[in-house]
CSV table of C-alpha atoms in Angstrom, one decimal:
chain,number,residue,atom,x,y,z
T,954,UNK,CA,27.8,-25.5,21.2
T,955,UNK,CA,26.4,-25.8,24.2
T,956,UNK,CA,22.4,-27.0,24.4
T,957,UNK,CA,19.6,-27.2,26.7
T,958,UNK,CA,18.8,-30.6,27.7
T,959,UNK,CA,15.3,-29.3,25.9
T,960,UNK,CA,17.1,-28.7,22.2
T,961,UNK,CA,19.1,-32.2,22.1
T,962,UNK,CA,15.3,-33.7,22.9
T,963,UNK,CA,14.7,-31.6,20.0
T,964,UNK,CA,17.4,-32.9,17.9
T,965,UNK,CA,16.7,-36.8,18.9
T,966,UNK,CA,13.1,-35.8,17.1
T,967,UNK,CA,11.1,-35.8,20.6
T,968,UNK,CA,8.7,-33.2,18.6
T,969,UNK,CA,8.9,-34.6,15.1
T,970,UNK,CA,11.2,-34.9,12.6
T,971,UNK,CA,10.9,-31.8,10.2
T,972,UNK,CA,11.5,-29.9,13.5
T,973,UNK,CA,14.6,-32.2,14.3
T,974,UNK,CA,15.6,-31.6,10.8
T,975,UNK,CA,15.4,-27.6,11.0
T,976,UNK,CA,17.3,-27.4,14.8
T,977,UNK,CA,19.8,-29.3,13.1
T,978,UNK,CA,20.8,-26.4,10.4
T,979,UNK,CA,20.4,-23.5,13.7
T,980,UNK,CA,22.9,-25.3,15.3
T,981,UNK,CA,25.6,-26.5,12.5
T,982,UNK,CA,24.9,-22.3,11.5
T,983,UNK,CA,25.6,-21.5,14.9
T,984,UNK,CA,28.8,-23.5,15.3
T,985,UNK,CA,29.6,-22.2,11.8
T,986,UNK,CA,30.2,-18.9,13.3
T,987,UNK,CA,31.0,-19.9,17.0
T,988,UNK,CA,28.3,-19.3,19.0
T,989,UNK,CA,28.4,-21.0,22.4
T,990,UNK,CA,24.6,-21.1,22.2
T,991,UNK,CA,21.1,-20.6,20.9
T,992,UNK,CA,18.3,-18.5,22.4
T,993,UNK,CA,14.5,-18.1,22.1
T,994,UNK,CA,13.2,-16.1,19.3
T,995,UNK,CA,10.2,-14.0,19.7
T,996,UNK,CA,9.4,-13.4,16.4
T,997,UNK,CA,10.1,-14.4,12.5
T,998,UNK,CA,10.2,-12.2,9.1
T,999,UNK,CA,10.6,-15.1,5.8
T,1000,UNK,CA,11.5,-14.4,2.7
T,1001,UNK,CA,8.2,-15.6,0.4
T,1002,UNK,CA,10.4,-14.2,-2.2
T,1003,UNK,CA,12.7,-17.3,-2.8
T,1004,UNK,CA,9.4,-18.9,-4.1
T,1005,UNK,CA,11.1,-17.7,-7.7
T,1006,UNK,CA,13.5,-20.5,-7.1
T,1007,UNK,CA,12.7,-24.0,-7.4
T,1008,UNK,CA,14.8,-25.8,-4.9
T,1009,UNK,CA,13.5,-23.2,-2.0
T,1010,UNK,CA,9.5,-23.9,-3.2
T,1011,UNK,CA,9.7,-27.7,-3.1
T,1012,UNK,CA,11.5,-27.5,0.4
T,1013,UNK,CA,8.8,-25.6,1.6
T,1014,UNK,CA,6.5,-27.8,0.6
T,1015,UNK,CA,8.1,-30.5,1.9
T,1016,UNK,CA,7.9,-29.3,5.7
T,1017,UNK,CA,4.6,-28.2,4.7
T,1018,UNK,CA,3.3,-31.5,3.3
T,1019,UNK,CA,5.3,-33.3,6.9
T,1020,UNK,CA,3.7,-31.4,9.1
T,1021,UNK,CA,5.3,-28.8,10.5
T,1022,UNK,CA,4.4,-25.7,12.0
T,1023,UNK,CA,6.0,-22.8,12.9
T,1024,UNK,CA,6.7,-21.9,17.1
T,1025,UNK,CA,6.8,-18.1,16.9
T,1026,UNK,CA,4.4,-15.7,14.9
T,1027,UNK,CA,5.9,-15.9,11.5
T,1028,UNK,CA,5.3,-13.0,8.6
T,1029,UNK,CA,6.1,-12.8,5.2
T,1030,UNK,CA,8.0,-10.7,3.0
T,1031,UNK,CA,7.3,-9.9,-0.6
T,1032,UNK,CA,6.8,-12.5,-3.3
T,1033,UNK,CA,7.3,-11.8,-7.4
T,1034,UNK,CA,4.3,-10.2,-8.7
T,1035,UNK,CA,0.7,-9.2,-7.7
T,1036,UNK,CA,-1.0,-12.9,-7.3
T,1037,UNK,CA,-4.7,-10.8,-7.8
T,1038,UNK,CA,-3.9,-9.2,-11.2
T,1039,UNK,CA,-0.4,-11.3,-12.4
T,1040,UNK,CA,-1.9,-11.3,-15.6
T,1041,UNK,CA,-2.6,-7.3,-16.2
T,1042,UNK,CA,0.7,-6.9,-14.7
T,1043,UNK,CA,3.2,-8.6,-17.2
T,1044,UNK,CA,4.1,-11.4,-14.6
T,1045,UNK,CA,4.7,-14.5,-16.5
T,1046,UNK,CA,2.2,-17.1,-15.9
T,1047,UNK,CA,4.6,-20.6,-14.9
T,1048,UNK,CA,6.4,-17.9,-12.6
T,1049,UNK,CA,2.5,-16.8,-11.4
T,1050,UNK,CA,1.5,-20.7,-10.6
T,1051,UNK,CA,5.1,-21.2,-8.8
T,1052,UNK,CA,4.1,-18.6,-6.7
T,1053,UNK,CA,0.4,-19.2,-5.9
T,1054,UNK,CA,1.7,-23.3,-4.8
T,1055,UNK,CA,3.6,-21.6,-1.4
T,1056,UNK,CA,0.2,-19.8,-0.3
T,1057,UNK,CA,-1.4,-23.0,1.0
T,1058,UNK,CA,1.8,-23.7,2.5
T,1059,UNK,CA,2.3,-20.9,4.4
T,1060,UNK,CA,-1.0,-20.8,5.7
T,1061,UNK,CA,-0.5,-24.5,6.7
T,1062,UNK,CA,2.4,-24.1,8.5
T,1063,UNK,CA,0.9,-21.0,10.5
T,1064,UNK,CA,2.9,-18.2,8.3
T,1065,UNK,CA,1.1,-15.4,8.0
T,1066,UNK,CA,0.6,-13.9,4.4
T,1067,UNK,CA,1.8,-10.5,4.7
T,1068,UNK,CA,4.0,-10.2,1.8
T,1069,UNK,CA,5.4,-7.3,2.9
T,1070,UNK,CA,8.6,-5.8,3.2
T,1071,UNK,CA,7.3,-3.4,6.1
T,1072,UNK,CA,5.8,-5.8,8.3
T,1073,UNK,CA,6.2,-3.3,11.3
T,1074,UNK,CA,3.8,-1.3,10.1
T,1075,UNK,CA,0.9,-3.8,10.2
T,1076,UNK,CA,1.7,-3.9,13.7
T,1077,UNK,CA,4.7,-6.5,13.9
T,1078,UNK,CA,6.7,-4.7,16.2
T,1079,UNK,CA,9.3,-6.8,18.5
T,1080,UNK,CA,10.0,-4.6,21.8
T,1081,UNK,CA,13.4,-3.5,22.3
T,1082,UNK,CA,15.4,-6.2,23.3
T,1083,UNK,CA,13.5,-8.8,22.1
T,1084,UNK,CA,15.7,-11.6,19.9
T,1085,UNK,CA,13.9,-11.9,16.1
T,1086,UNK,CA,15.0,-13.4,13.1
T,1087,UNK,CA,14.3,-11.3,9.7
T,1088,UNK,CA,14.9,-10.4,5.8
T,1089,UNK,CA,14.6,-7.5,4.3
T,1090,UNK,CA,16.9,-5.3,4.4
T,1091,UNK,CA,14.7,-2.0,5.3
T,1092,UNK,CA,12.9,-4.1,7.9
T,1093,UNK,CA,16.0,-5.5,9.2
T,1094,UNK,CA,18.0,-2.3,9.8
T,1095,UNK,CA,14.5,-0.5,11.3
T,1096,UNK,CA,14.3,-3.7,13.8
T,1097,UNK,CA,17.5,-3.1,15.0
T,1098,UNK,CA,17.7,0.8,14.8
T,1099,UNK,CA,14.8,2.5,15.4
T,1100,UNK,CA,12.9,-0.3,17.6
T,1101,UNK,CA,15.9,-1.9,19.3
T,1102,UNK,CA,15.2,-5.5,18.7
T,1103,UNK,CA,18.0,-7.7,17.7
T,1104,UNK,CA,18.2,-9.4,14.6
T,1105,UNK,CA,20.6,-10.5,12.2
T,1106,UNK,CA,19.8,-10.8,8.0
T,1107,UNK,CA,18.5,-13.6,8.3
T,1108,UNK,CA,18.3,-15.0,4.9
T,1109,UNK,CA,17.6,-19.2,4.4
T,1110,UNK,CA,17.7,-19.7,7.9
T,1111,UNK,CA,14.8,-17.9,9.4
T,1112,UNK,CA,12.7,-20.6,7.9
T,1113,UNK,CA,14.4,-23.0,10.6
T,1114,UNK,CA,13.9,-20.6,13.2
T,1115,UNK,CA,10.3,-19.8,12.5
T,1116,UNK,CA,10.0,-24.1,12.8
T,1117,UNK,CA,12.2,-24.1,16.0
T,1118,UNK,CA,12.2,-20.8,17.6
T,1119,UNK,CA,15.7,-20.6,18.1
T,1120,UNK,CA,19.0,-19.0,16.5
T,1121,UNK,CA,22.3,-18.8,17.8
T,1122,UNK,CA,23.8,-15.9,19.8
T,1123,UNK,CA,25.8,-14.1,17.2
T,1124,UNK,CA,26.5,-11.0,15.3
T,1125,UNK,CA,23.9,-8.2,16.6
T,1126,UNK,CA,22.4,-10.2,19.2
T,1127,UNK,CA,25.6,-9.5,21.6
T,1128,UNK,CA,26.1,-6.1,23.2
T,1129,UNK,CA,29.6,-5.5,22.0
T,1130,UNK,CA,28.4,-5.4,18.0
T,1131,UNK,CA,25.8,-2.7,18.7
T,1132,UNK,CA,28.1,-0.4,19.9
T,1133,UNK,CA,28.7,2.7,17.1
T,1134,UNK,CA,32.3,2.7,14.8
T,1135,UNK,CA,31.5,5.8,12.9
T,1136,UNK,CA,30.6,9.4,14.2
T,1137,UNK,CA,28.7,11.0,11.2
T,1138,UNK,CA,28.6,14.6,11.7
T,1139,UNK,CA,25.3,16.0,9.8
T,1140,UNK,CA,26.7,19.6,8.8
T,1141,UNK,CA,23.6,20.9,6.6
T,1142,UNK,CA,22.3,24.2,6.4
T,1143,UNK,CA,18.9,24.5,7.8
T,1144,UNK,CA,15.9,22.8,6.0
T,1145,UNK,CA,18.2,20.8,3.9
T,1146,UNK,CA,17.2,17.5,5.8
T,1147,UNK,CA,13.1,18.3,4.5
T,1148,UNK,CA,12.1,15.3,2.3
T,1149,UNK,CA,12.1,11.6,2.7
T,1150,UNK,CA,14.5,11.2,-0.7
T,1151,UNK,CA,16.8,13.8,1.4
T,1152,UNK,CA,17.1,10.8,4.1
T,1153,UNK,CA,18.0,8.7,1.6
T,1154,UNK,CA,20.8,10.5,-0.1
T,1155,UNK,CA,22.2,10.9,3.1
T,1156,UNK,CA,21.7,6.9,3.8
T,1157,UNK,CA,23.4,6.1,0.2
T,1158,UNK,CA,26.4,8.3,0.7
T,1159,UNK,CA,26.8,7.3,4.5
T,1160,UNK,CA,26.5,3.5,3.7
T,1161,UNK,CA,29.0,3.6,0.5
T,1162,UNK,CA,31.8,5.3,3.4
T,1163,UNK,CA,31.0,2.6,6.2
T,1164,UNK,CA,29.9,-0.7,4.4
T,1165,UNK,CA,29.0,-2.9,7.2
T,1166,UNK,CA,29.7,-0.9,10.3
T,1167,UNK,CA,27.9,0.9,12.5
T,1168,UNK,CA,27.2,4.9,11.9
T,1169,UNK,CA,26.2,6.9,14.9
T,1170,UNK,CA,24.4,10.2,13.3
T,1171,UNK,CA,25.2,13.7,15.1
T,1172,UNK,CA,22.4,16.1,14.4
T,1173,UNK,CA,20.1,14.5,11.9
T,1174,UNK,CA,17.1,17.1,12.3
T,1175,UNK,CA,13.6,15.7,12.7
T,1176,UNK,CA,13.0,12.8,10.8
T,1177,UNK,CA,9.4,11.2,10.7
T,1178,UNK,CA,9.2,7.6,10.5
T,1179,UNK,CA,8.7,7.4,6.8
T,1180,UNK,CA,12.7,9.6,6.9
T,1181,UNK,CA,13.5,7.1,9.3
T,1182,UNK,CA,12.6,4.4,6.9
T,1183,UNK,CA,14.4,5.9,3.8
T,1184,UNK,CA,17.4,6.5,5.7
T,1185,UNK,CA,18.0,2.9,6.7
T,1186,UNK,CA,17.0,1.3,3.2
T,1187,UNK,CA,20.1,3.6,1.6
T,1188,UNK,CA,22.1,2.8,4.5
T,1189,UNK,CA,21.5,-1.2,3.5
T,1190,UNK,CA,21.5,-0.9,-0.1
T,1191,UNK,CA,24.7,1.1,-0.9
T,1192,UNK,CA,26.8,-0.6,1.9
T,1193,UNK,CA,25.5,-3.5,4.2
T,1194,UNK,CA,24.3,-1.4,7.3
T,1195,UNK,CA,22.0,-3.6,9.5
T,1196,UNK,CA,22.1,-1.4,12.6
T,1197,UNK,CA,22.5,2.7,13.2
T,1198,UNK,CA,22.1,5.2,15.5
T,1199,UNK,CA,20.5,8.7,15.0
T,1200,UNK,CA,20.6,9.9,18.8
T,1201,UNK,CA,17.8,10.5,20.3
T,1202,UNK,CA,15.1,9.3,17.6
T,1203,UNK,CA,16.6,5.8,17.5
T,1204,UNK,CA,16.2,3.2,20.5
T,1205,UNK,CA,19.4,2.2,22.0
T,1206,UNK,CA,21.0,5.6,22.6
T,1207,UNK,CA,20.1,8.7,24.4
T,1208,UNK,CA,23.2,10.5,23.1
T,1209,UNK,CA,26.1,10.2,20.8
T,1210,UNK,CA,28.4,8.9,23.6
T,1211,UNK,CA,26.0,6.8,25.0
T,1212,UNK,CA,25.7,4.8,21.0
T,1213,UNK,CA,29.5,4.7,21.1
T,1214,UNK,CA,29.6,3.1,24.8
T,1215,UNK,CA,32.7,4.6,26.0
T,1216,UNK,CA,35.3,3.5,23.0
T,1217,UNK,CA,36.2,6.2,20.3
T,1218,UNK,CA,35.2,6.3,16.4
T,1219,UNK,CA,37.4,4.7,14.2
T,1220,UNK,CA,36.3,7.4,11.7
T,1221,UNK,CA,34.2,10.8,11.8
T,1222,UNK,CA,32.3,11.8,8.6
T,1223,UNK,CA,31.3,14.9,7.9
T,1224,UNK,CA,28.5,15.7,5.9
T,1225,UNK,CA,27.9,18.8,4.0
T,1226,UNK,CA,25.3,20.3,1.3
T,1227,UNK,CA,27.5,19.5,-1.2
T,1228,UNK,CA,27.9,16.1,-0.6
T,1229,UNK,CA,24.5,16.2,-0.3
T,1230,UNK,CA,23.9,17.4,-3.9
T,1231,UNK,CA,27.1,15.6,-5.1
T,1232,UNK,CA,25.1,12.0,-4.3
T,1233,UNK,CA,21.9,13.0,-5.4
T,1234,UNK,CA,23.2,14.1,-8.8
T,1235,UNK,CA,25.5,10.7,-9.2
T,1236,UNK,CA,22.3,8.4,-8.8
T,1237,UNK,CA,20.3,10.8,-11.1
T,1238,UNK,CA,20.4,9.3,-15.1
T,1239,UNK,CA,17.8,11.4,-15.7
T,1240,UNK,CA,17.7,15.0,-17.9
T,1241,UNK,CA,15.0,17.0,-18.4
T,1242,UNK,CA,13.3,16.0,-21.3
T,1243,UNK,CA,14.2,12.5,-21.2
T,1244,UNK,CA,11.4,9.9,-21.7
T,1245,UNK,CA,9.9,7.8,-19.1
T,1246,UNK,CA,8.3,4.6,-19.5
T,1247,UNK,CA,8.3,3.4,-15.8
T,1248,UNK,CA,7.4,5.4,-12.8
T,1249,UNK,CA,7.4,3.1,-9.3
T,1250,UNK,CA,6.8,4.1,-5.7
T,1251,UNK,CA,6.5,2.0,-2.6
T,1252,UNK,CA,10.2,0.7,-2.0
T,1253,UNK,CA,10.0,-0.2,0.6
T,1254,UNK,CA,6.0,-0.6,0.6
T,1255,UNK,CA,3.9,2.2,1.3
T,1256,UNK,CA,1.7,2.7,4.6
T,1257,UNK,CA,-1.7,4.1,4.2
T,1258,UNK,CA,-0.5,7.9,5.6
T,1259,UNK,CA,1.4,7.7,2.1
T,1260,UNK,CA,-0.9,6.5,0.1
T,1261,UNK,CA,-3.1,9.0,1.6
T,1262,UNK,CA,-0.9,12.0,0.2
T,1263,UNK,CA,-0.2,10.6,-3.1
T,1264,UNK,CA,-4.3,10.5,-3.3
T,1265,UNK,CA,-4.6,14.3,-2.5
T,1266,UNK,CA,-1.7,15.0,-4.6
T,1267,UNK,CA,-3.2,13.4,-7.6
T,1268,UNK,CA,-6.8,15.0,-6.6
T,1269,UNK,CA,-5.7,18.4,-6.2
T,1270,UNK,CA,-3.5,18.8,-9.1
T,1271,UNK,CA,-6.5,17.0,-11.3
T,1272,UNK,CA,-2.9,15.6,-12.8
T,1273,UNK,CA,-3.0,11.9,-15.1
T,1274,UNK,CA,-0.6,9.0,-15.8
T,1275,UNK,CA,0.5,9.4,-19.6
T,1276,UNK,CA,-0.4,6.9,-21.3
T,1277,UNK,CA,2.6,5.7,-22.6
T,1278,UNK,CA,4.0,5.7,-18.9
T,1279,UNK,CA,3.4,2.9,-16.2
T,1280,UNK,CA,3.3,4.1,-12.7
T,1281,UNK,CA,3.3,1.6,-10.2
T,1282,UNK,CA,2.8,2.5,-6.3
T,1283,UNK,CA,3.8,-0.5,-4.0
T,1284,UNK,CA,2.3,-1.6,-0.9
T,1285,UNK,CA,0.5,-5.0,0.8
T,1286,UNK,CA,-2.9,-5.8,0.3
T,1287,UNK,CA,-4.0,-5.0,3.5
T,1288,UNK,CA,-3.1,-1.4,3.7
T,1289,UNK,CA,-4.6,-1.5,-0.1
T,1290,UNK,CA,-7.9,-2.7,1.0
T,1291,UNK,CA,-7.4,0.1,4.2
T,1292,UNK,CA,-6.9,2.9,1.4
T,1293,UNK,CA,-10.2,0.9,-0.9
T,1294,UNK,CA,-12.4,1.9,2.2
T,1295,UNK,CA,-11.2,5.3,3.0
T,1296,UNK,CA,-11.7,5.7,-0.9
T,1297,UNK,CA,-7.8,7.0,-0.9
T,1298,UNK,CA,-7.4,4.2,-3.5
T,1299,UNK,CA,-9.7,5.9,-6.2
T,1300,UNK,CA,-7.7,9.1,-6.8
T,1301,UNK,CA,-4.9,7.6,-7.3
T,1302,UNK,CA,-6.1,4.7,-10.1
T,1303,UNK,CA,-8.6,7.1,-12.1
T,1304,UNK,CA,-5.3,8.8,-12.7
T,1305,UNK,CA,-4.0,6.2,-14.5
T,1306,UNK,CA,-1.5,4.9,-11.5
T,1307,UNK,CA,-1.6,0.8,-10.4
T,1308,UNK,CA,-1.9,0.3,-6.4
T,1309,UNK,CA,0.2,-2.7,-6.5
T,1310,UNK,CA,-0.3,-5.6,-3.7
T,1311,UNK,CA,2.5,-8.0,-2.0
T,1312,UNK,CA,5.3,-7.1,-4.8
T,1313,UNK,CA,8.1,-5.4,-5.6
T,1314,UNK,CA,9.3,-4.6,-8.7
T,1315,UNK,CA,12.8,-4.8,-8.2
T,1316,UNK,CA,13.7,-6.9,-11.7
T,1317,UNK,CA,11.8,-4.3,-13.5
T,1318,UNK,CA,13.3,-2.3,-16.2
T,1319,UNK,CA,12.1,1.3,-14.5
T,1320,UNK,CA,13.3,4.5,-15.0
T,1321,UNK,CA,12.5,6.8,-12.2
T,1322,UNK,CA,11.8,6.0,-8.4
T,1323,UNK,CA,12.2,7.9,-5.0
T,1324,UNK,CA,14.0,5.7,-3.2
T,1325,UNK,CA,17.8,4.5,-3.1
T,1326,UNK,CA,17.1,0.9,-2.5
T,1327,UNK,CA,16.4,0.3,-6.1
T,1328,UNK,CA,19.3,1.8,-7.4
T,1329,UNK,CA,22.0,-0.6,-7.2
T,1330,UNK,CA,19.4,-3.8,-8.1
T,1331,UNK,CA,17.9,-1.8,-11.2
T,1332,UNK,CA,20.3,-1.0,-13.5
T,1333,UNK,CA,18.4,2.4,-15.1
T,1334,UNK,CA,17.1,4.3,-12.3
C-alpha cells in the first residue's frame, strides 16, 4: 500500500501509540483486500453494540484508559438494553453493568452517545460524496443510497478509523462498485406501494433475488423517507444489499440508465402483486386468533414524525396494551425526550406501550413486528 509520508509518521507513533496501533489494522485491512491506498474519512458510525462481548469492552477501554481520541465526529449505534430502566425491562443486571462501563469511555474518547441505529436522523448526515465509515445495516445502505456518501459495513474496524480517520479505498468507495447489476421492474397496480411494511416486502423479496448486488428500482411510486428507510433495511436483512438505486428519489442517479452507467443488467426482475402478496404471506406466522405476548416497533428506531402518529393513533382510538401483551416502540433517547416535551410520549405509555431508549430488541423472543429486519434474527416473527 502506498502511504502519505503523513500516515508512516503515524505508524512510527509521531501522534501516540494507541493511534499507531489503530493505523496499523486500516492498513494490514486494506492490503488484506488490495487497496493501493487510504483516504480521509469524514465521519464514523460504531457499533456500542459489541459491548455484549467481553474482549471488544476491555479493548475499548484500553484505548480509552491510553488516551486516545477519536479524529472525526464519531456516533454510536445501539447497545443491549435501555441503561435508564434495564431493570423494568428484563435486561440482566451483569449484562446492564457491562454496558454502563463503555459510557465513560465513549465520552472520553470524544464518541458521541447516540445509540442509535438511525443516526441520520439526528442530523448526522455525510454529503454525497463524502468517504464514512459505518454499522448498521439500515444506516449503512441509506448512507450510500439515498444520501450518496460512501461507505462500506464497517464492522470492528470503524473503531480504528474513528481513532485515525482513515480507511482504505475499497469496495463502495470506488466508482465502478456503485454502478447497478440488477434492473428491478416495479409492475404493481396502482396504490399497491401505500405503506412503509409495503417497502419492505418489496426490500425482502428483492434482496433474497440479488444477495449482495446492486438493484436499480424502475418505478417505485413515491416513497417518503420512512418507505425509503424500510425498503433498504429488507434489502440488507434478507440478502446483503449495502447500496441501491430507486431513480430519481435516490442520490447517485437521475435515471435508470444513468444508475447502470452505460453497461447492461445481468438480470431484470419483475415484480408483480402477487409476489407482492406471495412474500408478505411467507414471513407472516401469524393467524387470526393466535396469541401475542410481544408487540415491538422501532426497527430501525423511530423519528419523532412516527412517534407522533403512533400517539394520535393510540389517542383517537382510546385503544390499550392488553395486559398480558408487551409492546415495545424503539427509538434514542433524544427523539424520546423530543416526543416527552411535545407530550407525544404520554398517549402512547398511558396505553400501556414502553417508549424504549438506545436499544433494540433483536434477541427478544417477539411475536409481531412491522419491519423485515427482524425477521431473519428473531426466530418467531
Amino acid at each position: 500500500m502506498k502511504l502519505t509520508d503523513s500516515e508512516k509518521r503515524i505508524l512510527d507513533g509521531a501522534e501516540g501509540d494507541w493511534k499507531a496501533k489503530a493505523l496499523d489494522f486500516v492498513v494490514r485491512f486494506g492490503e488484506a483486500f488490495g487497496a493501493e491506498r487510504l483516504v480521509d474519512v469524514s465521519y464514523v458510525h460504531y457499533p456500542a453494540e459489541m459491548s455484549i462481548y467481553r474482549g471488544m469492552v476491555e479493548d475499548l477501554l484500553e484505548y480509552a484508559a491510553g488516551g486516545a481520541r477519536v479524529a472525526v465526529p464519531t456516533t454510536t449505534s445501539t447497545l443491549a438494553c435501555d441503561l435508564d430502566r434495564h431493570a423494568s425491562l428484563g435486561c440482566p443486571e451483569p449484562l446492564a453493568r457491562l454496558q454502563a462501563a463503555v459510557v465513560p469511555a465513549h465520552r472520553s474518547m470524544g464518541i458521541l452517545g447516540t445509540y442509535t441505529c438511525t443516526p441520520q436522523f439526528l442530523g448526522f448526515v455525510p454529503p454525497k460524496g463524502s468517504f464514512i465509515v459505518s454499522v448498521e445495516s439500515s444506516a449503512i445502505i441509506y448512507f450510500n443510497s439515498v444520501l450518496g456518501a460512501r461507505t462500506n459495513r464497517g464492522g470492528f474496524l470503524t473503531r480504528y478509523s474513528a481513532v485515525t480517520g482513515k480507511y482504505p479505498l475499497m469496495g463502495y468507495l470506488l466508482d465502478e462498485n456503485r454502478r447497478g447489476t440488477h434492473l428491478v421492474r416495479v409492475r404493481l397496480s396502482p396504490g399497491r406501494l401505500r405503506e412503509d411494511r409495503d417497502y419492505s416486502a418489496l426490500g425482502f423479496l428483492v434482496g433474497e433475488a440479488v444477495g449482495g448486488e446492486v438493484p436499480v428500482f424502475d418505478r417505485l411510486g413515491s416513497p417518503t423517507w420512512t418507505s425509503l428507510l424500510a425498503l433498504g433495511a429488507a434489502l440488507a436483512t434478507s440478502g446483503s444489499v449495502t447500496l441501491y438505486h430507486a431513480p430519481p428519489h435516490t442520490a447517485e442517479a437521475p435515471t435508470v440508465e444513468a444508475a447502470f452507467r452505460g453497461a447492461e443488467p445481468r438480470e431484470i426482475i419483475e415484480v408483480t402483486d402477487r409476489d407482492l402478496d406471495a412474500v408478505a404471506a411467507r414471513l407472516t406466522d401469524l393467524s387470526p386468533g393466535d396469541p401475542v405476548d410481544f408487540v415491538t416497533l422501532g426497527c430501525p428506531h423511530y423519528g419523532l414524525e412516527q412517534l407522533r402518529l403512533l400517539s394520535a393513533w393510540f389517542r383517537e382510538r382510546k385503544a390499550r396494551v392488553a395486559e398480558h401483551v408487551r409492546f415495545w416502540v424503539c427509538t434514542n433517547r433524544a427523539v424520546r425526550r423530543a416526543a416527552e416535551w411535545e407530550g407525544i410520549l404520554g398517549p402512547i405509555e398511558d396505553a400501556g406501550a414502553v417508549v424504549v431508549a438506545d436499544s433494540c430488541p433483536v434477541e427478544s423472543h417477539m411475536r409481531l413486528s412491522t419491519c423485515r429486519e427482524y425477521g431473519l434474527p428473531a426466530p418467531n416473527v
